[in-house]
Amino acid sequence: MSLTRRLVLSFVVILSLSLSSILVHVWANDIRKRNVALLQDVIRTQSLVNDFAQRLQNMHKKILVVETLREADNSEVLTQEEKQDIAQRLATLSEDEGRLSAKLQRFLDEGSRVDIGAAQLLADWSAFIADGARARLAVPATPYAMVNDRLTKNEWLLLAKSDSINHELRKVVSLTNRIALGVFLFSLVVTVLLAYHVIRYTRRSIRVLQRGTAEWGAGNLGYRMPDIGRDELGELAQSFNAMAGNLRMAMDEVREASRQADAANQAKSSFLANMSHELRTPMNAIIGYSEMLMEEADEAPTLPAAELRPDLEKILTAGKHLLELINDVLDISKIESGKMSVYIERAELRAVLDSVQATVKPLLEKNGNTLECQYRLDEQFINTDVTRFRQIVLNLLSNAAKFTHDGTVTLAVEGYERDGRRMLEISVADTGIGMSPEQIERVFDAFIQADLSTTKQYGGSGLGLTISRKFAQLLGGDIVVESELGEGSRFRLLLPLPEDAEALPPVMPVAATAAANAISAGTVLVIDDDAAALDISRRILSRENYRVVVAGSGQEGIDKALECKPDVVVLDVMMPGMDGWQVLKMLRDNERTRDIPVLMQSMLNERDLAMLLGASEYLVKPIERDKLSRAVRALLPAEHSGNLLVLESDGELAALIEEQLGSDSWELFKLDDVAQAQELLDTVPFQLIVIGEHRDTEAVAEFMERLQGSPEHR
């Protein structure tokens, strides 16, 4: 029985006993009242009998006086008024006799009660008074005496009746008092027993709960409270047991997390030890070859540049390797902090794969490996983050090339459907060293390679596969691995294809190439506090036939921007005093410079913030020459690059433009297909887009929304 039911039942019992006591008290009071009322009626009747006898006696005396006077004078002694008064009194006595007889019948038993019988006597007296002096009473004392005797007897009977009633009343009072006392004592005993039972039961349950909490407080989370019933306290005990179980599981998880954290710290310590070697290797090459070049330049100032090229190439290779290691560390840091983002764009799949293939070719040839490509492409274009996609495939191929010697690396690409969804699978298989099941379980863990011997033999940061899988998951896919020790490995990149990534024909590739190469010179302002970075940017852009103006601080950059009004501003973010963000704001706030495209560059990837504050493009340092050139070329205003797109259905507007003076300086693209125009935006940097009348207004509206939503075409 539940505690609530026990309490409710106890309350009901106590309430019932209390109600019984009240009912007994009410019943006893009712009996007492009825007996007291009866006794009072008997006493009043006795008083009425005594009063009736007294008045009858007085009337008898008056009748005797009248009779004596009449006998003495033989004449009438009463006046008419006196006769009427006596007659009235006799009539009252007659009425009182009737009422008194009724009361005697009510209170006295039939066998013991005596009728008063005063009617005849009162009638004789009335006749005697009315007849005057001639009337005489016949034996007047005998009827009166008989009536008086009967009244006296009834009075004694009433007295006996009152004594009997009084005796019964005392008995009733005594009985009701005993019953009320018995009910009260019974209620008290039952209440005490119920309270003792509830208190004993509750204390026993609380002791069990206290012991359990004490055990758990002492650290014994394996202790379980015994079953104390199915009531609320029993359910509370079971809840405590469940809580202790969950707490023990949580403690186990904390211990496991602590163990994993210790393992991660150990792995990171090993990673730092390995990275120190990996970072020192290219740094030694860079420093060593740089010192050698400086010594050779000092010893032989006229040394031919061709003889310096091999050492410069080694410095470049070591620098790129060092940059890859640093980028891996930065990427995994951003991934772990949840700050990594993707930028979806449309790209030609075959072109991306060819680019990756060309990049990884030297590494394959270094270990004597052969690359086999098996492309079964249903899609020519894909919507994805091209940079992340390219890095994933490049990491998988580089990994395969690193752990394979004189073998074969196979790159297979195909599309398929799974659960009604179109998927792209890129498989990289090798005939290298392979992995054991234990190594497969840890292959995607950060900072961990197969084992320390692998790290020492093959090098690397141990982050490539971790970063690749995280990138794949950011793109909505995943990477799975199949491998056997000594038999090679196979990594499969699985990516979902958006529904709109349909196969489209190439869009005017010749015109696009021509437009990309048709670049004229312009003025570029480079603002950077680092003299070396400033010099590198100046030399790169000067080779592209740009007029380059440099500024070593933010304030100097603003002054030169107002002075020469450049076509593009290349702005560093981290500068002392006035940083790049402040410079960008001041350029955007000034009417003379607000429309100048600004290319931001920094060691940190803060592209979203830069675009939000009004930058036109954002690059992460160190910046390669080709990336900087392409970015500046894309930001040049229309007068330095004649790429004009005309989108219309009938071609009349394009024909009119071709007839205008100066149209020869533009590379004109005439299209009526909106889809082709959208594809062309990804490959050609347009400076002017003209939209004429078109039959597909909805497609044109979507095209314009894309232009308005793209920072590159605002």
XYZ file of C-alpha atoms in Angstrom:
714
model
C 0.000 0.000 0.000
C 1.339 3.409 -0.914
C 2.186 6.017 1.687
C -0.530 8.281 0.322
C -3.128 5.555 0.722
C -1.921 4.825 4.242
C -2.247 8.471 5.196
C -5.623 8.820 3.487
C -6.941 5.653 5.153
C -5.682 6.827 8.557
C -7.320 10.177 8.023
C -10.609 8.520 7.020
C -10.565 6.238 10.082
C -9.787 9.118 12.451
C -12.441 11.237 10.798
C -14.989 8.399 11.083
C -14.205 7.902 14.770
C -14.493 11.636 15.400
C -17.810 11.672 13.580
C -18.966 8.699 15.679
C -18.062 10.571 18.875
C -20.038 13.551 17.683
C -23.039 11.388 16.782
C -22.953 9.672 20.202
C -22.793 13.061 21.888
C -25.718 14.335 19.834
C -27.688 11.144 20.554
C -27.023 11.403 24.326
C -28.048 15.058 24.368
C -31.261 14.207 22.533
C -32.155 11.469 25.037
C -31.393 13.785 27.934
C -33.462 16.572 26.463
C -36.442 14.287 25.864
C -36.305 12.852 29.422
C -35.851 16.276 30.973
C -38.778 17.594 28.932
C -40.929 14.658 30.081
C -39.950 15.233 33.702
C -40.774 18.907 33.387
C -44.207 18.085 31.919
C -44.919 15.651 34.768
C -43.906 18.222 37.358
C -46.063 20.854 35.674
C -48.998 18.413 35.597
C -48.451 17.681 39.279
C -48.537 21.424 39.941
C -51.740 21.707 37.900
C -53.346 18.936 39.968
C -52.337 20.670 43.173
C -53.653 23.986 41.885
C -56.920 22.394 40.744
C -57.368 20.787 44.187
C -56.681 24.119 45.895
C -59.223 25.994 43.782
C -61.752 23.189 44.215
C -61.265 23.400 47.983
C -61.793 27.164 47.955
C -64.960 26.745 45.917
C -66.159 24.051 48.323
C -65.688 26.416 51.268
C -67.610 29.170 49.510
C -70.487 26.762 48.723
C -70.629 25.734 52.370
C -70.769 29.392 53.491
C -73.603 30.115 51.061
C -75.495 27.040 52.239
C -75.090 28.017 55.911
C -76.338 31.560 55.297
C -79.347 30.341 53.344
C -80.325 27.965 56.119
C -80.034 30.726 58.726
C -82.046 33.417 56.918
C -84.047 31.245 54.573
C -83.452 33.885 51.970
C -81.108 34.576 49.040
C -77.711 35.809 50.251
C -75.972 36.201 46.874
C -76.334 39.024 44.485
C -76.694 38.451 40.808
C -73.084 39.522 40.149
C -71.798 37.091 42.781
C -73.792 34.291 41.200
C -72.262 35.054 37.783
C -68.748 35.148 39.234
C -69.189 31.788 40.999
C -70.723 30.296 37.852
C -67.767 31.574 35.793
C -65.325 30.006 38.234
C -67.174 26.705 38.184
C -67.069 26.736 34.386
C -63.304 27.360 34.486
C -62.858 24.469 36.934
C -64.857 22.268 34.587
C -62.606 23.178 31.642
C -59.452 22.703 33.736
C -60.704 19.272 34.793
C -60.900 18.247 31.133
C -57.384 19.393 30.353
C -56.069 17.893 33.577
C -57.689 14.542 32.784
C -56.002 14.571 29.341
C -52.578 15.168 30.904
C -53.170 12.429 33.478
C -54.023 10.042 30.655
C -50.726 10.997 28.948
C -48.417 10.554 31.929
C -50.148 7.841 34.053
C -50.745 4.262 33.121
C -54.323 3.036 32.547
C -54.300 0.688 35.535
C -52.964 3.140 38.050
C -54.634 6.334 36.876
C -57.848 7.499 38.718
C -60.386 9.690 36.979
C -61.024 12.959 38.776
C -64.796 12.715 38.333
C -65.525 16.338 39.406
C -68.030 17.025 36.649
C -71.075 15.988 38.660
C -69.902 17.867 41.699
C -69.346 21.013 39.713
C -72.754 20.608 38.063
C -74.464 20.249 41.458
C -72.673 23.330 42.690
C -73.735 25.289 39.628
C -77.377 24.281 40.146
C -77.180 25.134 43.809
C -75.950 28.606 43.086
C -78.454 29.195 40.310
C -81.666 28.021 42.194
C -81.417 30.559 44.981
C -82.700 30.183 48.577
C -84.872 27.154 47.852
C -81.878 24.974 46.787
C -80.337 22.556 49.189
C -77.285 20.337 48.835
C -77.767 16.636 49.398
C -74.883 15.291 51.431
C -72.577 18.010 50.086
C -69.390 16.806 51.682
C -69.327 13.271 50.281
C -68.833 14.056 46.520
C -66.219 16.679 47.293
C -64.278 14.339 49.538
C -64.273 11.658 46.870
C -63.019 14.103 44.231
C -60.388 15.401 46.601
C -59.236 11.859 47.382
C -58.895 11.080 43.659
C -56.897 14.287 43.096
C -54.590 13.420 45.977
C -54.089 9.917 44.629
C -53.283 11.230 41.146
C -50.889 13.748 42.654
C -49.036 10.916 44.399
C -49.018 8.941 41.179
C -47.491 11.923 39.344
C -44.888 12.268 42.074
C -43.979 8.621 41.672
C -43.885 9.101 37.902
C -41.479 12.037 38.230
C -39.245 9.979 40.541
C -39.250 7.184 37.956
C -38.438 9.554 35.140
C -35.661 11.171 37.179
C -34.190 7.735 37.890
C -34.315 6.817 34.203
C -32.719 10.145 33.354
C -29.793 9.424 35.659
C -29.397 5.997 34.055
C -29.490 7.506 30.545
C -26.944 10.155 31.462
C -24.666 7.553 32.955
C -25.044 5.277 29.902
C -24.446 8.018 27.340
C -21.440 9.244 29.266
C -19.963 5.746 29.272
C -20.657 5.311 25.559
C -19.134 8.710 24.685
C -16.109 7.958 26.839
C -15.741 4.527 25.225
C -15.940 5.962 21.720
C -13.416 8.665 22.630
C -10.996 6.168 24.154
C -11.408 3.836 21.152
C -10.769 6.747 18.767
C -7.732 7.749 20.794
C -6.307 4.216 20.749
C -6.933 3.803 17.002
C -5.397 7.219 16.277
C -2.304 6.401 18.333
C -1.936 3.018 16.597
C -2.312 4.535 13.144
C 0.164 7.322 13.956
C 2.620 4.757 15.350
C 2.267 2.624 12.233
C 2.776 5.547 9.843
C 5.704 6.955 11.848
C 7.341 3.526 12.175
C 6.918 2.797 8.484
C 8.170 6.242 7.453
C 11.160 6.115 9.819
C 12.116 2.683 8.529
C 11.967 3.896 4.919
C 13.885 7.074 5.757
C 16.585 5.025 7.500
C 16.977 2.982 4.323
C 17.247 6.170 2.262
C 19.719 7.695 4.726
C 21.895 4.619 4.634
C 21.880 4.626 0.841
C 22.851 8.298 0.637
C 25.556 7.724 3.248
C 26.982 4.829 1.225
C 26.948 6.875 -1.967
C 28.426 9.852 -0.154
C 31.265 7.592 0.977
C 31.923 6.698 -2.659
C 30.220 3.293 -2.733
C 28.197 3.900 -5.903
C 27.658 0.154 -6.289
C 25.382 0.069 -3.218
C 21.714 -0.552 -3.926
C 18.831 0.234 -1.585
C 16.625 -2.777 -0.723
C 13.028 -2.932 -1.880
C 10.926 -1.059 0.696
C 7.619 -1.311 -1.114
C 5.815 0.120 -4.078
C 4.724 3.349 -2.465
C 6.187 6.798 -2.945
C 9.155 6.135 -0.682
C 9.799 2.861 -2.497
C 9.685 4.679 -5.834
C 12.006 7.312 -4.366
C 14.427 4.565 -3.344
C 14.305 3.100 -6.848
C 14.881 6.579 -8.300
C 17.882 6.973 -6.003
C 19.145 3.590 -7.180
C 18.733 4.670 -10.799
C 20.424 7.985 -10.027
C 23.319 6.163 -8.385
C 23.576 3.890 -11.416
C 23.586 6.871 -13.774
C 26.105 8.613 -11.542
C 28.327 5.568 -11.593
C 28.044 5.433 -15.384
C 28.821 9.151 -15.536
C 31.829 8.628 -13.273
C 32.956 5.777 -15.483
C 32.529 8.035 -18.501
C 34.486 10.773 -16.726
C 37.245 8.310 -15.919
C 37.211 7.110 -19.513
C 37.218 10.700 -20.759
C 40.083 11.447 -18.395
C 41.914 8.411 -19.707
C 41.251 9.510 -23.265
C 42.344 13.048 -22.397
C 45.558 11.669 -20.942
C 46.000 9.587 -24.069
C 45.271 12.640 -26.211
C 47.758 14.698 -24.249
C 50.296 11.953 -24.667
C 49.460 11.784 -28.375
C 49.803 15.558 -28.665
C 53.123 15.399 -26.823
C 54.303 12.752 -29.268
C 52.887 14.877 -32.078
C 54.811 17.934 -30.909
C 57.974 15.856 -30.642
C 57.435 14.553 -34.176
C 56.439 17.974 -35.505
C 59.574 19.521 -34.054
C 61.527 17.176 -36.305
C 59.219 17.735 -39.266
C 59.391 21.517 -38.920
C 63.150 21.606 -38.402
C 63.810 19.577 -41.570
C 62.464 22.157 -44.081
C 63.698 25.016 -41.901
C 67.217 23.569 -42.004
C 66.962 23.361 -45.773
C 65.688 26.921 -46.086
C 68.299 28.384 -43.757
C 71.114 26.209 -45.069
C 70.547 26.864 -48.750
C 69.890 30.563 -48.094
C 73.253 30.871 -46.310
C 74.961 28.966 -49.112
C 73.430 31.277 -51.731
C 74.515 34.344 -49.795
C 78.062 32.975 -49.487
C 78.201 32.122 -53.187
C 76.824 35.564 -54.085
C 79.509 37.195 -51.934
C 82.274 35.027 -53.341
C 81.173 35.270 -56.976
C 79.008 38.340 -57.644
C 78.811 37.461 -61.337
C 77.642 33.910 -60.688
C 75.090 32.922 -63.393
C 71.470 32.707 -62.212
C 71.137 29.243 -63.766
C 73.581 27.858 -61.232
C 71.508 29.332 -58.365
C 68.219 27.857 -59.592
C 68.648 24.321 -58.095
C 69.246 25.722 -54.616
C 66.339 28.170 -55.011
C 64.071 25.318 -56.040
C 65.099 23.389 -52.923
C 64.311 26.438 -50.784
C 60.924 26.763 -52.491
C 60.181 23.057 -51.989
C 61.157 23.194 -48.315
C 59.074 26.347 -47.837
C 56.014 24.759 -49.416
C 56.479 21.671 -47.264
C 56.749 23.841 -44.167
C 53.642 25.738 -45.235
C 51.731 22.460 -45.623
C 52.691 21.409 -42.085
C 51.619 24.768 -40.649
C 48.362 24.706 -42.615
C 47.603 21.226 -41.266
C 48.036 22.443 -37.691
C 45.880 25.545 -38.345
C 43.185 23.494 -40.081
C 42.890 20.948 -37.269
C 42.806 23.801 -34.745
C 39.909 25.455 -36.589
C 38.097 22.138 -36.953
C 38.394 21.341 -33.237
C 37.166 24.846 -32.301
C 34.175 24.534 -34.677
C 35.179 27.579 -36.741
C 35.797 25.784 -40.032
C 33.338 26.790 -42.756
C 32.837 25.801 -46.388
C 32.130 27.867 -49.512
C 29.990 26.027 -52.032
C 30.698 26.842 -55.677
C 30.170 25.212 -59.051
C 33.218 23.636 -60.689
C 34.115 21.294 -63.513
C 34.899 17.931 -61.908
C 37.350 16.714 -64.556
C 39.369 19.927 -64.386
C 39.693 19.639 -60.591
C 40.788 15.997 -60.841
C 43.339 16.824 -63.537
C 44.743 19.592 -61.337
C 45.107 17.194 -58.385
C 46.675 14.589 -60.643
C 49.255 17.077 -61.878
C 50.059 18.208 -58.323
C 50.615 14.720 -56.931
C 52.583 13.436 -59.946
C 56.056 14.382 -58.582
C 55.403 12.571 -55.295
C 54.272 9.456 -57.154
C 57.327 9.484 -59.363
C 59.595 9.995 -56.349
C 58.656 6.562 -54.962
C 58.468 4.887 -58.381
C 54.673 4.557 -58.339
C 52.274 4.438 -61.262
C 48.943 6.295 -61.205
C 45.935 4.676 -62.847
C 42.793 6.757 -63.358
C 39.372 5.168 -63.839
C 36.790 7.882 -64.461
C 33.132 6.993 -65.011
C 31.682 10.470 -64.853
C 27.994 11.180 -65.340
C 28.453 14.718 -64.005
C 30.746 17.257 -65.598
C 30.019 19.884 -62.973
C 29.629 19.594 -59.192
C 28.542 22.001 -56.480
C 31.045 21.822 -53.606
C 33.810 23.654 -51.801
C 36.461 23.192 -54.476
C 39.364 24.001 -52.153
C 38.301 21.449 -49.515
C 37.373 18.874 -52.156
C 40.741 19.260 -53.864
C 42.575 19.042 -50.527
C 40.770 15.816 -49.591
C 41.628 14.067 -52.868
C 45.176 15.424 -52.774
C 45.672 14.176 -49.184
C 44.398 10.704 -50.080
C 46.665 10.484 -53.143
C 49.660 11.880 -51.242
C 49.087 9.372 -48.453
C 48.906 6.508 -50.935
C 52.063 7.715 -52.710
C 53.937 8.106 -49.413
C 53.241 4.565 -48.137
C 53.684 2.834 -51.505
C 57.018 2.109 -53.251
C 57.295 0.847 -56.812
C 53.603 0.065 -56.797
C 50.311 1.244 -58.238
C 47.966 3.933 -56.994
C 44.465 3.821 -58.497
C 42.141 6.831 -58.585
C 38.566 5.766 -59.398
C 35.661 8.193 -59.704
C 32.040 7.255 -60.362
C 28.532 8.340 -59.538
C 25.757 6.119 -58.196
C 22.439 6.255 -56.343
C 21.852 5.231 -52.728
C 18.435 5.390 -51.058
C 17.166 7.515 -53.928
C 20.012 10.031 -53.558
C 22.754 10.634 -56.080
C 26.241 10.121 -54.668
C 29.808 10.644 -55.895
C 32.458 8.101 -54.869
C 36.155 8.847 -55.239
C 38.274 5.826 -54.418
C 42.060 5.899 -53.851
C 43.620 2.423 -53.693
C 47.290 1.537 -53.324
C 49.509 -1.532 -53.106
C 51.514 -0.214 -50.167
C 52.168 -1.359 -46.605
C 48.517 -1.577 -45.532
C 47.213 -1.443 -41.971
C 46.202 -3.826 -39.192
C 42.663 -3.722 -37.681
C 44.043 -1.867 -34.641
C 45.663 0.728 -36.892
C 42.455 1.135 -38.914
C 40.564 2.069 -35.722
C 43.024 4.907 -35.028
C 43.821 6.044 -38.545
C 41.420 9.030 -38.409
C 42.426 10.132 -34.887
C 44.188 13.470 -34.694
C 47.953 13.545 -34.055
C 48.217 9.753 -34.481
C 49.815 7.775 -37.287
C 49.970 4.012 -37.464
C 52.814 3.943 -34.912
C 55.985 5.813 -34.012
C 58.084 3.765 -36.430
C 55.781 4.860 -39.248
C 56.257 8.483 -38.258
C 60.025 8.144 -38.146
C 60.187 6.287 -41.458
C 57.634 8.194 -43.530
C 57.352 11.556 -41.737
C 54.294 13.759 -41.783
C 52.167 15.436 -39.138
C 49.622 12.675 -38.680
C 46.790 15.137 -39.392
C 46.118 14.591 -43.083
C 43.492 11.870 -42.801
C 41.866 13.537 -39.789
C 41.499 16.807 -41.684
C 40.301 15.024 -44.827
C 37.558 13.187 -42.980
C 36.448 16.356 -41.172
C 36.296 18.188 -44.502
C 34.274 15.331 -46.011
C 31.803 15.503 -43.139
C 31.528 19.284 -43.539
C 30.589 18.644 -47.181
C 27.875 16.199 -46.090
C 29.821 12.999 -46.805
C 32.388 10.731 -45.205
C 35.576 8.722 -45.779
C 35.740 4.956 -45.167
C 38.828 2.772 -45.265
C 39.502 -0.849 -46.201
C 42.956 -2.300 -45.629
C 44.978 -5.393 -44.839
C 48.464 -5.394 -43.443
C 50.944 -5.795 -46.278
C 48.203 -5.816 -48.939
C 47.618 -2.095 -49.431
C 44.738 0.214 -48.531
C 41.655 1.673 -50.138
C 40.122 4.983 -49.044
C 36.655 5.878 -50.364
C 35.385 9.462 -50.332
C 31.560 9.494 -50.443
C 29.863 12.811 -51.193
C 26.185 13.606 -51.885
C 25.448 15.386 -55.147
C 22.938 18.269 -55.054
C 19.908 17.804 -57.263
C 20.874 20.724 -59.482
C 24.362 19.356 -60.248
C 23.294 18.092 -63.664
C 25.654 17.414 -66.571
C 26.004 20.567 -68.623
C 28.029 21.129 -71.775
C 31.157 23.273 -71.550
C 30.315 26.945 -72.017
C 32.391 28.781 -74.622
C 35.808 27.617 -73.336
C 37.766 29.442 -76.044
C 36.142 32.796 -75.323
C 36.643 32.304 -71.592
C 40.319 31.617 -72.062
C 40.723 34.612 -74.287
C 38.951 36.825 -71.797
C 41.089 35.555 -68.950
C 44.254 36.467 -70.830
C 42.992 39.793 -72.159
C 44.122 41.892 -69.180
C 45.401 45.417 -69.347
C 47.532 47.184 -66.745
C 46.158 49.094 -63.759
C 47.265 50.723 -60.498
C 47.473 48.580 -57.348
C 48.093 50.011 -53.855
C 49.721 47.515 -51.449
C 49.499 48.367 -47.707
C 51.575 46.197 -45.353
C 53.862 46.929 -42.379
C 56.094 43.921 -43.189
C 58.801 45.173 -45.575
C 59.522 41.659 -46.894
C 55.845 40.955 -47.604
C 55.507 44.393 -49.168
C 58.459 43.753 -51.464
C 57.171 40.306 -52.489
C 53.726 41.690 -53.393
C 55.315 44.569 -55.317
C 57.535 42.244 -57.342
C 54.716 39.779 -58.109
C 52.327 42.484 -59.290
C 54.997 44.383 -61.205
C 55.687 41.290 -63.292
C 52.008 41.353 -64.237
C 52.492 44.869 -65.685
C 50.631 46.632 -62.857
C 51.675 50.003 -61.562
C 52.356 49.200 -57.895
C 52.235 51.807 -55.123
C 53.330 50.655 -51.636
C 52.563 51.966 -48.140
C 54.170 50.754 -44.881
C 51.355 51.786 -42.499
C 47.626 52.265 -42.399
C 47.674 56.061 -42.359
C 50.207 56.185 -45.213
C 47.993 53.796 -47.193
C 44.945 56.050 -46.758
C 46.938 59.101 -47.824
C 48.240 57.355 -50.967
C 44.776 55.994 -51.781
C 43.415 59.558 -51.753
C 46.402 60.782 -53.748
C 46.591 58.234 -56.600
C 43.127 56.663 -56.428
C 44.255 53.095 -57.287
C 42.196 50.538 -59.156
C 42.704 47.868 -56.446
C 43.937 48.010 -52.817
C 45.813 45.019 -51.340
C 45.514 45.469 -47.559
C 47.160 43.556 -44.704
C 45.078 43.058 -41.535
C 47.655 42.819 -38.749
C 49.453 46.177 -38.590
C 50.571 48.273 -35.594
C 48.717 51.471 -34.836
C 45.935 51.483 -37.417
C 45.136 47.893 -38.387
C 43.586 46.698 -41.646
C 40.000 46.772 -40.341
C 40.301 50.468 -39.470
C 41.834 51.226 -42.847
C 39.034 49.348 -44.608
C 36.401 51.319 -42.690
C 38.019 54.649 -43.525
C 38.285 53.707 -47.211
C 34.599 52.743 -47.277
C 33.543 55.899 -45.417
C 35.314 58.252 -47.835
C 33.380 59.184 -50.992
C 36.560 59.214 -53.110
C 37.658 55.679 -52.134
C 34.445 53.859 -51.210
C 34.159 52.153 -54.625
C 37.767 50.915 -54.828
C 37.962 47.093 -54.568
C 39.912 45.986 -51.461
C 41.739 42.653 -51.270
C 42.390 41.732 -47.601
C 45.203 39.375 -46.621
C 46.143 37.941 -43.235
C 47.637 34.954 -41.459
C 44.191 34.219 -39.966
C 41.208 33.051 -42.002
C 38.596 35.721 -41.238
C 36.898 35.790 -44.618
C 33.358 36.124 -43.254
C 34.268 39.164 -41.154
C 36.112 40.780 -44.054
C 33.158 40.354 -46.426
C 30.810 41.674 -43.781
C 32.909 44.821 -43.339
C 33.031 45.526 -47.080
C 36.119 43.748 -48.423
C 35.984 42.558 -52.043
C 38.179 39.463 -51.581
C 40.177 37.749 -48.834
C 43.372 35.666 -49.031
C 45.256 33.813 -46.293
C 49.030 34.327 -46.001
C 51.439 33.148 -47.182
C 49.955 33.913 -50.583
C 51.141 32.178 -53.739
C 51.921 34.310 -56.762
C 49.206 32.844 -58.968
C 46.505 33.317 -56.321
C 47.444 36.958 -55.788
C 47.547 37.647 -59.536
C 44.179 36.014 -60.178
C 42.553 37.827 -57.255
C 43.811 41.255 -58.367
C 42.868 40.538 -61.989
C 39.313 39.637 -60.963
C 38.923 42.896 -58.987
C 40.082 45.269 -61.738
C 37.373 47.698 -62.907
C 35.839 47.511 -66.359
C 38.204 49.913 -68.109
C 41.105 47.510 -67.578
C 39.395 44.324 -68.742
C 36.821 44.254 -71.525
C 34.574 41.340 -70.511
C 30.975 42.193 -71.433
C 28.055 39.787 -71.096
C 24.820 40.462 -72.980
C 21.882 38.232 -71.978
C 18.792 38.492 -74.211
C 16.528 36.400 -76.412
C 16.510 38.229 -79.789
C 20.136 39.539 -80.068
C 19.092 43.083 -81.040
C 20.776 44.724 -78.044
C 24.078 42.881 -78.685
C 24.015 43.985 -82.327
C 23.445 47.573 -81.248
C 26.392 47.424 -78.816
C 28.706 46.055 -81.526
C 27.926 49.101 -83.689
C 28.945 51.551 -80.953
C 32.290 53.337 -80.952
C 34.854 51.598 -78.728
C 33.177 48.194 -78.842
C 36.417 46.721 -80.153
C 37.974 46.990 -76.665
C 35.389 44.607 -75.213
C 35.323 40.815 -75.354
C 31.618 40.379 -76.050
C 29.672 37.301 -74.848
C 26.225 36.990 -76.437
C 23.940 34.446 -74.715
C 20.250 33.679 -74.642
C 20.509 30.647 -72.296
C 20.330 31.763 -68.650
C 21.884 28.488 -67.424
C 24.934 29.012 -69.647
C 25.247 32.569 -68.365
C 25.264 31.320 -64.795
C 27.982 28.781 -65.655
C 30.040 31.450 -67.385
C 30.095 33.603 -64.231
C 32.250 30.947 -62.505
C 34.967 31.026 -65.163
C 35.046 34.576 -66.573
C 35.490 37.811 -64.518
C 32.883 40.123 -66.081
C 33.106 43.863 -65.602
C 29.786 44.669 -67.273
C 26.602 42.601 -67.591
C 23.715 43.836 -69.762
C 20.313 42.105 -69.616
C 17.803 42.749 -72.373
C 14.357 41.359 -73.142
C 14.111 37.650 -72.400
C 11.300 35.130 -72.751
C 12.187 33.273 -69.489
C 11.529 36.035 -66.957
C 11.675 33.724 -63.940
C 15.146 32.415 -64.852
C 16.361 35.990 -65.452
C 14.982 37.032 -62.046
C 16.894 34.185 -60.366
C 20.025 35.181 -62.297
C 19.731 38.769 -61.051
C 19.177 37.569 -57.462
C 22.399 35.592 -57.717
C 24.250 38.643 -58.967
C 22.876 40.790 -56.144
C 23.697 38.140 -53.523
C 27.281 37.638 -54.699
C 29.913 40.023 -53.257
C 31.874 39.705 -56.520
C 29.096 41.197 -58.667
C 27.565 43.847 -56.444
